Amino acid sequence: MNKYDLVIFDLDGTLLDTTEGIMDSVIYTINSMSLHMLEKDDFKQFIGPPIIETFGKVYGLNMDDAKKATDIFRDVYKEKNLYKAIEYEGICNVLRTLSERNIKNAVATYKREDYAKKLINNYYFKKYLNYIYGSDDNNFLKKSDIIEKCIVKSNIIDRNRIVMVGDTEFDYIGAKEAKIDFISVNYGFGFKDKLKKLGNYHIGYVYKPIEILNYII
């Protein structure tokens, strides 16, 4: 018997390695706004959390300037860098296996929803996804808000039958607020302490996509 009926995946760092596209867009935004260039390791902060929050935090921007940076980033990302992404090896097989066992697959991402759908449409694994939800133009949604959209759409009442899979603490916090289990992936961008127990909803960690199945079926 399957342990879960709905698996909600993060996108960046979980299904796809989107490093190149995001970094190229961040560099373009920095140059466009005449901000000081970051050290190489500092760019990692932009993968995972909402872009508007990261620009505000890293550069101390007020809300208007952070919104301007976000608009520049999103425009160049959509027009030039959206498809600079690599599917993690084995992730399609994971999604196919779950789908064949009548488990619903969803995506909950901080990426703007229309961009996420456009990007995912470029990959074969799209056929195994039931729902895709992301952020909106206003950048006001928390990760738990996006997760809740997946849950509501699935019509699954028992939250013990739902699990989130992600690579950053933002994903875990979202899962915790939604009161669902969480699996951390350590091949992505976010987790530095590979063995750290995040909290009560954290049921385990994986080092490659195929290991996700060990916790679900």
Short mmCIF file of C-alpha atoms in Angstrom, two decimals, residues 3 8 21 37 56 58 86 89 92 101 105 107 118 126 138 141 146 148 152 160 168 175 178 197 201 206 213:
data_model
loop_
_atom_site.label_atom_id
_atom_site.label_comp_id
_atom_site.label_asym_id
_atom_site.label_seq_id
_atom_site.Cartn_x
_atom_site.Cartn_y
_atom_site.Cartn_z
CA LYS A 3 2.17 5.63 2.15
CA ILE A 8 4.01 17.91 -3.78
CA GLY A 21 19.12 30.64 -16.01
CA MET A 37 28.54 42.57 -8.05
CA GLY A 56 15.72 43.22 -0.60
CA VAL A 58 21.06 41.07 -0.02
CA ILE A 86 18.58 20.60 -16.63
CA GLU A 89 18.69 12.35 -13.56
CA CYS A 92 11.08 11.45 -14.66
CA ARG A 101 0.63 3.70 -8.58
CA ASN A 105 1.92 14.55 -8.30
CA VAL A 107 4.39 21.22 -8.07
CA LYS A 118 5.87 27.22 -19.56
CA LYS A 126 4.89 17.04 -17.45
CA ASN A 138 2.28 40.49 -6.31
CA LEU A 141 2.13 34.21 -1.40
CA ILE A 146 0.99 27.55 -2.71
CA GLU A 148 -2.54 24.67 0.13
CA VAL A 152 -7.41 21.82 -2.07
CA ASN A 160 -1.15 12.29 6.81
CA THR A 168 15.37 24.35 0.96
CA ALA A 175 5.16 21.90 4.67
CA ALA A 178 0.48 23.09 6.02
CA LYS A 197 16.77 16.87 11.49
CA TYR A 201 7.39 16.91 10.00
CA VAL A 206 17.64 11.70 -0.09
CA LEU A 213 10.40 6.40 -3.72
#
